[in-house]
GROMACS .gro file of C-alpha atoms in nm:
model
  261
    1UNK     CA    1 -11.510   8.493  -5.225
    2UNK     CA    2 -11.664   8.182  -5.406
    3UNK     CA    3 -11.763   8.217  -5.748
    4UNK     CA    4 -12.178   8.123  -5.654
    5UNK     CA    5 -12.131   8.393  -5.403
    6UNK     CA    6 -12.043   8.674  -5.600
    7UNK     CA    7 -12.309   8.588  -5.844
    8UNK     CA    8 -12.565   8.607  -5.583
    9UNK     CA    9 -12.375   8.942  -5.446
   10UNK     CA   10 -12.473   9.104  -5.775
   11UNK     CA   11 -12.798   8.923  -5.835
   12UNK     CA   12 -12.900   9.107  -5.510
   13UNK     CA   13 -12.761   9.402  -5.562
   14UNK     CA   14 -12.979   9.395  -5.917
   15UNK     CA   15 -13.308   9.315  -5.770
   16UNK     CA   16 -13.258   9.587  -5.500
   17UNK     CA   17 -13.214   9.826  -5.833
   18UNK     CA   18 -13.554   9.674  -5.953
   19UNK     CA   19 -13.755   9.707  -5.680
   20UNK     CA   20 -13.629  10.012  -5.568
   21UNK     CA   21 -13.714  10.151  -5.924
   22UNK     CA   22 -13.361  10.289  -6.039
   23UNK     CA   23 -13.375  10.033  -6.291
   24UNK     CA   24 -13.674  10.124  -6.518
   25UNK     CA   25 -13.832   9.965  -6.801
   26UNK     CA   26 -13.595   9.988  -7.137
   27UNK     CA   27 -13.308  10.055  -6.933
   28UNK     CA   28 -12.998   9.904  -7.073
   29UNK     CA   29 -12.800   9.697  -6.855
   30UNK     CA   30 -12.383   9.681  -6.864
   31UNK     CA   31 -12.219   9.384  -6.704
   32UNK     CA   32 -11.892   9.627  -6.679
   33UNK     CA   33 -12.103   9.925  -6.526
   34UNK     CA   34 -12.269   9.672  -6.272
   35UNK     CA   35 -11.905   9.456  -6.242
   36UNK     CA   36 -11.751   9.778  -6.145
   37UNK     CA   37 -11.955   9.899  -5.907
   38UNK     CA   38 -11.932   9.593  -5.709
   39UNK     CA   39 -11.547   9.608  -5.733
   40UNK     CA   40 -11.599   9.219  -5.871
   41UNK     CA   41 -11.512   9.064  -6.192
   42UNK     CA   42 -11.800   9.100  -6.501
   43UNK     CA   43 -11.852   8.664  -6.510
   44UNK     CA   44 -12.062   8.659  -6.200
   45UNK     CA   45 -12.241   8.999  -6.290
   46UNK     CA   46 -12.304   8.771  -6.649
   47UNK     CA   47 -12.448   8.493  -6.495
   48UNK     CA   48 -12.686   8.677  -6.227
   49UNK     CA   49 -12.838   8.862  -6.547
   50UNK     CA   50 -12.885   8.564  -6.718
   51UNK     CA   51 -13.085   8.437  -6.387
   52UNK     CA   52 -13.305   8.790  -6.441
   53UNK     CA   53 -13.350   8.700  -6.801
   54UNK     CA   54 -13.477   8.396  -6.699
   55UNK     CA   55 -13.716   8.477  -6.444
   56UNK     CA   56 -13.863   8.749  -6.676
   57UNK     CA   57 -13.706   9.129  -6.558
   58UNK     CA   58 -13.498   9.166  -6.811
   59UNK     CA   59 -13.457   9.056  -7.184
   60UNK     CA   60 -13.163   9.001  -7.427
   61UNK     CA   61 -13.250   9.246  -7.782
   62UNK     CA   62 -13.045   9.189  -8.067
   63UNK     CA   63 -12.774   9.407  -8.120
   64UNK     CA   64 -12.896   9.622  -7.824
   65UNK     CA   65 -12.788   9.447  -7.528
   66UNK     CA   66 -12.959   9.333  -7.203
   67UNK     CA   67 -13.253   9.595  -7.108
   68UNK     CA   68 -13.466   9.593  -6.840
   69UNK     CA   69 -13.815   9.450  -6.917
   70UNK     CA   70 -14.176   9.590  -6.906
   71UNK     CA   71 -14.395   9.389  -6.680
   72UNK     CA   72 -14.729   9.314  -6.867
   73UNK     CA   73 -15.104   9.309  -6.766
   74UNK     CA   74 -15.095   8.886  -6.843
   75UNK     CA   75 -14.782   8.880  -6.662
   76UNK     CA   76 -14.942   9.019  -6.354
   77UNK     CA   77 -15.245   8.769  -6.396
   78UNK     CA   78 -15.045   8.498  -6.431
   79UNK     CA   79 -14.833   8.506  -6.136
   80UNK     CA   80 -15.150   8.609  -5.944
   81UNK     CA   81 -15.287   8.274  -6.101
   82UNK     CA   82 -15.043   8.075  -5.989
   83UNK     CA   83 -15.001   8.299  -5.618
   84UNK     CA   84 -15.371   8.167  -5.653
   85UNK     CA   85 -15.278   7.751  -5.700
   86UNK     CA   86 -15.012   7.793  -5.409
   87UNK     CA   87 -15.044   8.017  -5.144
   88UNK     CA   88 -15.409   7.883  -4.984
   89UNK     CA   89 -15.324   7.558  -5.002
   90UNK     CA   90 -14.950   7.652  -4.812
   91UNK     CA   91 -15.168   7.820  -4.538
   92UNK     CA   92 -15.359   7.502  -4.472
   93UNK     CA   93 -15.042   7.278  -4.444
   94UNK     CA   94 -14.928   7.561  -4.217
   95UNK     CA   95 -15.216   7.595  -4.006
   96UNK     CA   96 -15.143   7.213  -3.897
   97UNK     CA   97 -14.843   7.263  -3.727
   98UNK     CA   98 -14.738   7.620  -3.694
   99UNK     CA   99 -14.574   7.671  -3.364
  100UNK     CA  100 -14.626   7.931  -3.115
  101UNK     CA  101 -14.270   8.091  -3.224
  102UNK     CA  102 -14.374   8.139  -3.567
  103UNK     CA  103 -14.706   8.286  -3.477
  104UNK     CA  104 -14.504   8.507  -3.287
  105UNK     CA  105 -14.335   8.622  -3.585
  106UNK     CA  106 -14.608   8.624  -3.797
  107UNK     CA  107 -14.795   8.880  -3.508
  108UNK     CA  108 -14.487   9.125  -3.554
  109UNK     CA  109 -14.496   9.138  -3.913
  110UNK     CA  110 -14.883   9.220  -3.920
  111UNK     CA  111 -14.838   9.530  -3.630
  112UNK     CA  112 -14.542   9.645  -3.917
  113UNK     CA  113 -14.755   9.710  -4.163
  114UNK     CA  114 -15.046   9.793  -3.930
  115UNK     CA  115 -14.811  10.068  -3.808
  116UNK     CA  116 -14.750  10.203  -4.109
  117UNK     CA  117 -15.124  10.240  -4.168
  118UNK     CA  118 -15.103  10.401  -3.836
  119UNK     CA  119 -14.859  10.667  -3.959
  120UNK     CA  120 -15.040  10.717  -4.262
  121UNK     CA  121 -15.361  10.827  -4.059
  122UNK     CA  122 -15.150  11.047  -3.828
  123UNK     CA  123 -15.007  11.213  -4.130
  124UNK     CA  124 -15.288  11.280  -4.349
  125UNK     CA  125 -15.081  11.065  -4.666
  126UNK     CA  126 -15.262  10.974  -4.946
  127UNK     CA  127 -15.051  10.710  -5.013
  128UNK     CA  128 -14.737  10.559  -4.927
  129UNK     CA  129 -14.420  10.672  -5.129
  130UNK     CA  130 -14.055  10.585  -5.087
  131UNK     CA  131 -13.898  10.394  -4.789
  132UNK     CA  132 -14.224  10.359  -4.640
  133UNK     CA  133 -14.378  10.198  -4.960
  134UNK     CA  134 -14.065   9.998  -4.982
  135UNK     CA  135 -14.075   9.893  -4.600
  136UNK     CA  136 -14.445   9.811  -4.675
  137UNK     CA  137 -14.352   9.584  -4.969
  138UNK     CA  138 -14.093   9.402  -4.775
  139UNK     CA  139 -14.270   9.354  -4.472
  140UNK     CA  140 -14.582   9.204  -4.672
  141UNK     CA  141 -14.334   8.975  -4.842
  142UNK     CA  142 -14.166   8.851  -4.579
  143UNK     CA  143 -14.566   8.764  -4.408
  144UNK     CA  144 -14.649   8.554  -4.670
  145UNK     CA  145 -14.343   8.398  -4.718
  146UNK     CA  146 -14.278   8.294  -4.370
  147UNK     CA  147 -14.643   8.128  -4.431
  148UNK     CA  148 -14.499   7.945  -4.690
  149UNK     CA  149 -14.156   7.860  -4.499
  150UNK     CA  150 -14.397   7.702  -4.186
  151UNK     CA  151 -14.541   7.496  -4.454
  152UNK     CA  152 -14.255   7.342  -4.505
  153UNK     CA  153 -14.245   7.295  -4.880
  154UNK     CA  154 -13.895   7.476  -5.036
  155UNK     CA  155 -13.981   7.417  -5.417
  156UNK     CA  156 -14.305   7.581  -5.359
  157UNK     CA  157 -14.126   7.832  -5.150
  158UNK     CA  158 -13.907   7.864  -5.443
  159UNK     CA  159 -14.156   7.982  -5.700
  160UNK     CA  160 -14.376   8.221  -5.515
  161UNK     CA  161 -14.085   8.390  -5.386
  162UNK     CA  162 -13.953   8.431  -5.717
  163UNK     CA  163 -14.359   8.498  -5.877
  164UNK     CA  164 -14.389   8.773  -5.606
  165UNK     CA  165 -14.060   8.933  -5.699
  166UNK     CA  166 -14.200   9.035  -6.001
  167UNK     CA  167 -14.520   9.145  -5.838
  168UNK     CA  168 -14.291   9.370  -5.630
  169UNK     CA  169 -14.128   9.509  -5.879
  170UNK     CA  170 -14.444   9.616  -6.070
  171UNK     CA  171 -14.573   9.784  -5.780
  172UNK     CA  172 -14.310   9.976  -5.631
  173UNK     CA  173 -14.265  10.130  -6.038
  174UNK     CA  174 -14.648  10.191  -6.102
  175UNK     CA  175 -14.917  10.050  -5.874
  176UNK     CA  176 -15.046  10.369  -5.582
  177UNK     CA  177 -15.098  10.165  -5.223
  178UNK     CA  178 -15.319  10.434  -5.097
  179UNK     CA  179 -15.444  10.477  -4.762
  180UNK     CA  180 -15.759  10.196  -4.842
  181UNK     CA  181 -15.569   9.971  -4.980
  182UNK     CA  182 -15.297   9.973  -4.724
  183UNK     CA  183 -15.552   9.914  -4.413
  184UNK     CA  184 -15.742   9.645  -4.670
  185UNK     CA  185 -15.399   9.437  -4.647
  186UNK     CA  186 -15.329   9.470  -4.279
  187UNK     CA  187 -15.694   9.381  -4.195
  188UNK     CA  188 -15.632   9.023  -4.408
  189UNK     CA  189 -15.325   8.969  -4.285
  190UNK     CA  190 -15.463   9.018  -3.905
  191UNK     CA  191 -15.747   8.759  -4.023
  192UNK     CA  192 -15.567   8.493  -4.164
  193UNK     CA  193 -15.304   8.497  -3.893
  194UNK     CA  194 -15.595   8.489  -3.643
  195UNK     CA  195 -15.749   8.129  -3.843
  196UNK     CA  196 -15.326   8.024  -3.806
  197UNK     CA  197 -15.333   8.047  -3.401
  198UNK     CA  198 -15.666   7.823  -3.444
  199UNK     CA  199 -15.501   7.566  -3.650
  200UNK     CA  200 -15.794   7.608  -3.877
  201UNK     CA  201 -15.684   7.502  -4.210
  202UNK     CA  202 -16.016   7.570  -4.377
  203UNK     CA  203 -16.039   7.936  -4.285
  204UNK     CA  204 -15.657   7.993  -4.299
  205UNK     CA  205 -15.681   7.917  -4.690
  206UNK     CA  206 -16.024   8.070  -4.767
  207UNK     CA  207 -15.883   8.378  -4.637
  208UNK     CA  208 -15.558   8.332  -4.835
  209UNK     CA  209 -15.739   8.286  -5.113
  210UNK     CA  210 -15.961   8.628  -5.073
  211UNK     CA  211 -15.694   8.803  -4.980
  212UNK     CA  212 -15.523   8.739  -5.287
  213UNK     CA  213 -15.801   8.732  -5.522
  214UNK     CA  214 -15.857   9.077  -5.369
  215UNK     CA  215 -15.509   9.190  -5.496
  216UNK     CA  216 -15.542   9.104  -5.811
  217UNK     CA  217 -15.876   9.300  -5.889
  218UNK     CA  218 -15.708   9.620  -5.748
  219UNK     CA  219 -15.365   9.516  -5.951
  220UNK     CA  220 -15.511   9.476  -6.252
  221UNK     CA  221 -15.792   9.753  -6.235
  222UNK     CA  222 -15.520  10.002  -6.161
  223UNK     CA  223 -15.345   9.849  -6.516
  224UNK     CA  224 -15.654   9.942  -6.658
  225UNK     CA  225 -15.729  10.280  -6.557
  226UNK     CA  226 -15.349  10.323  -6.695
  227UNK     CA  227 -15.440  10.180  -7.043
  228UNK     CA  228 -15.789  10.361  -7.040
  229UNK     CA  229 -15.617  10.690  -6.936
  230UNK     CA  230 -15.321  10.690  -7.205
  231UNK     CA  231 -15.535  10.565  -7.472
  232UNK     CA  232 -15.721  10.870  -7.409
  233UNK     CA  233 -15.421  11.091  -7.446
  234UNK     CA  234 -15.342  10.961  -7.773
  235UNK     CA  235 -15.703  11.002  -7.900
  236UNK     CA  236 -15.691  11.357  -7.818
  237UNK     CA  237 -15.329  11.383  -7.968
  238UNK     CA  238 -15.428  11.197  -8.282
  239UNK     CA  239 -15.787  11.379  -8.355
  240UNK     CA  240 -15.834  11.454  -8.776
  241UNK     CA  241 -15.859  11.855  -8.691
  242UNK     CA  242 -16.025  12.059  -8.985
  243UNK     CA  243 -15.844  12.289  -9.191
  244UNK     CA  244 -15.970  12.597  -9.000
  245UNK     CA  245 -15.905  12.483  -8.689
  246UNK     CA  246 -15.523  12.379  -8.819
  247UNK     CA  247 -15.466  12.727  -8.889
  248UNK     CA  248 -15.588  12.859  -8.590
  249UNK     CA  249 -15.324  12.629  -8.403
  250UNK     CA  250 -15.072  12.728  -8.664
  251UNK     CA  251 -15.156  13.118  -8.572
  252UNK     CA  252 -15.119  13.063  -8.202
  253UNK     CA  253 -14.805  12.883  -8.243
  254UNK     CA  254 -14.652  13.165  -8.418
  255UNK     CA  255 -14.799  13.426  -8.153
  256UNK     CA  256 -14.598  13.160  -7.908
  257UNK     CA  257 -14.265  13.229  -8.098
  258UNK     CA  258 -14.281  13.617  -8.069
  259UNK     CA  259 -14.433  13.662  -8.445
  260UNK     CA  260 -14.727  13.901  -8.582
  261UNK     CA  261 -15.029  13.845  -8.766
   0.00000   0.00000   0.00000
């Protein structure tokens, strides 16, 4: 096998241990761990972690070794930003001369993730967890890229793929898609590949844009209530407790460990 294509053999085989969260945050990374489970030299496995450093998963630490990086609240916003820049303006180049074949395409991919919304309801879930979260992700992907593919543009193609990679990742590790926000996504998706079948570029990118604008508030809210919540931990952990109430806590503790009084 070609050198190119082994690198992209384990560049895949890391992002499907991103997004499928077996690669947390502060995870070290070995080139001979990941070179031997492919059964492939550790060169290629080198390079394709080098392409991950670059793109912002993972880092290099000093004396540590390649580790798995933590996706931040102004690395959300700026990929949304730029998701933001792009995406609209793809769906109005698309909406000029989208055929009838990739409408077709673009139909299957919304009743996918409508179905899934579908199951949810049936089920009584909350929110979707494990393959169907992952199926979800993928399938929402793959609409919005195949937008970007009928517009015809590969560089810009290039860099929201790669931007909503990253988005992925975050969300399969931390962000909930619960039952709302599930049926919120199918119901844009269903709109803006209703303005694609009437070639109408204006409403095609307005509705882009919403839809993403819209993804962002819940992204970043949910990053919030995270912060809010664990800052809140800490404040309880870290209260200045009088002396009295220290000794009561010092009491209990030894009632804990079997003592007496």
């Amino acid at each position: 096998m070609a050198a190119a294509s082994l690198t992209q053999k384990a560049y895949r085989h890391l992002q499907q241990q991103l997004s499928g969260g077996i690669l947390l945050p502060g995870a070290v990374v070995s080139e001979k761990q990941v070179a031997s489970q492919l059964g492939i030299s550790r060169t290629p496995v080198g390079q394709a972690i080098r392409q991950l450093v670059s793109e912002g998963l993972m880092e290099q630490v000093p004396r540590y070794g390649t580790v798995v990086k933590e996706i931040t609240r102004q690395d959300i916003e700026e990929l949304y930003e730029l998701r933001e820049a792009m995406e609209p303006y793809a769906a109005r180049k698309a909406a000029e001369s989208i055929s009838r074949a990739q409408l077709d395409q673009l139909a299957i991919l919304c009743q996918s993730t409508e179905q899934l919304a579908n199951d949810m309801d049936e089920q009584g879930a909350d929110a979707l967890e494990g393959d169907a979260l992952r199926e979800f992700l993928s399938t929402d992907l793959a609409f919005h890229l195949y937008i970007l593919r009928a517009a015809a543009n590969q560089r810009m193609l290039k860099i929201v793929r790669d931007s909503r990679f990253v988005s992925r990742v975050f969300r399969t590790r931390r962000a909930r898609h619960d039952r709302k926000m599930v049926h919120a996504a199918c119901q844009c998706h269903r709109e803006i590949y209703e303005a694609l079948c009437a070639h109408d570029g204006a409403a095609s990118a307005e509705r882009m844009l919403r839809h993403i604008v819209k993804s962002k508030e819940e992204t970043l809210a949910f990053i919030d209530r995270e912060k809010r919540n664990l800052s809140a931990s800490e404040a309880f952990f870290s209260l200045d407790l009088s002396e009295e109430l220290r000794e009561q806590l010092a009491r209990l503790e030894v009632f804990s460990e079997g003592g007496t009084e």
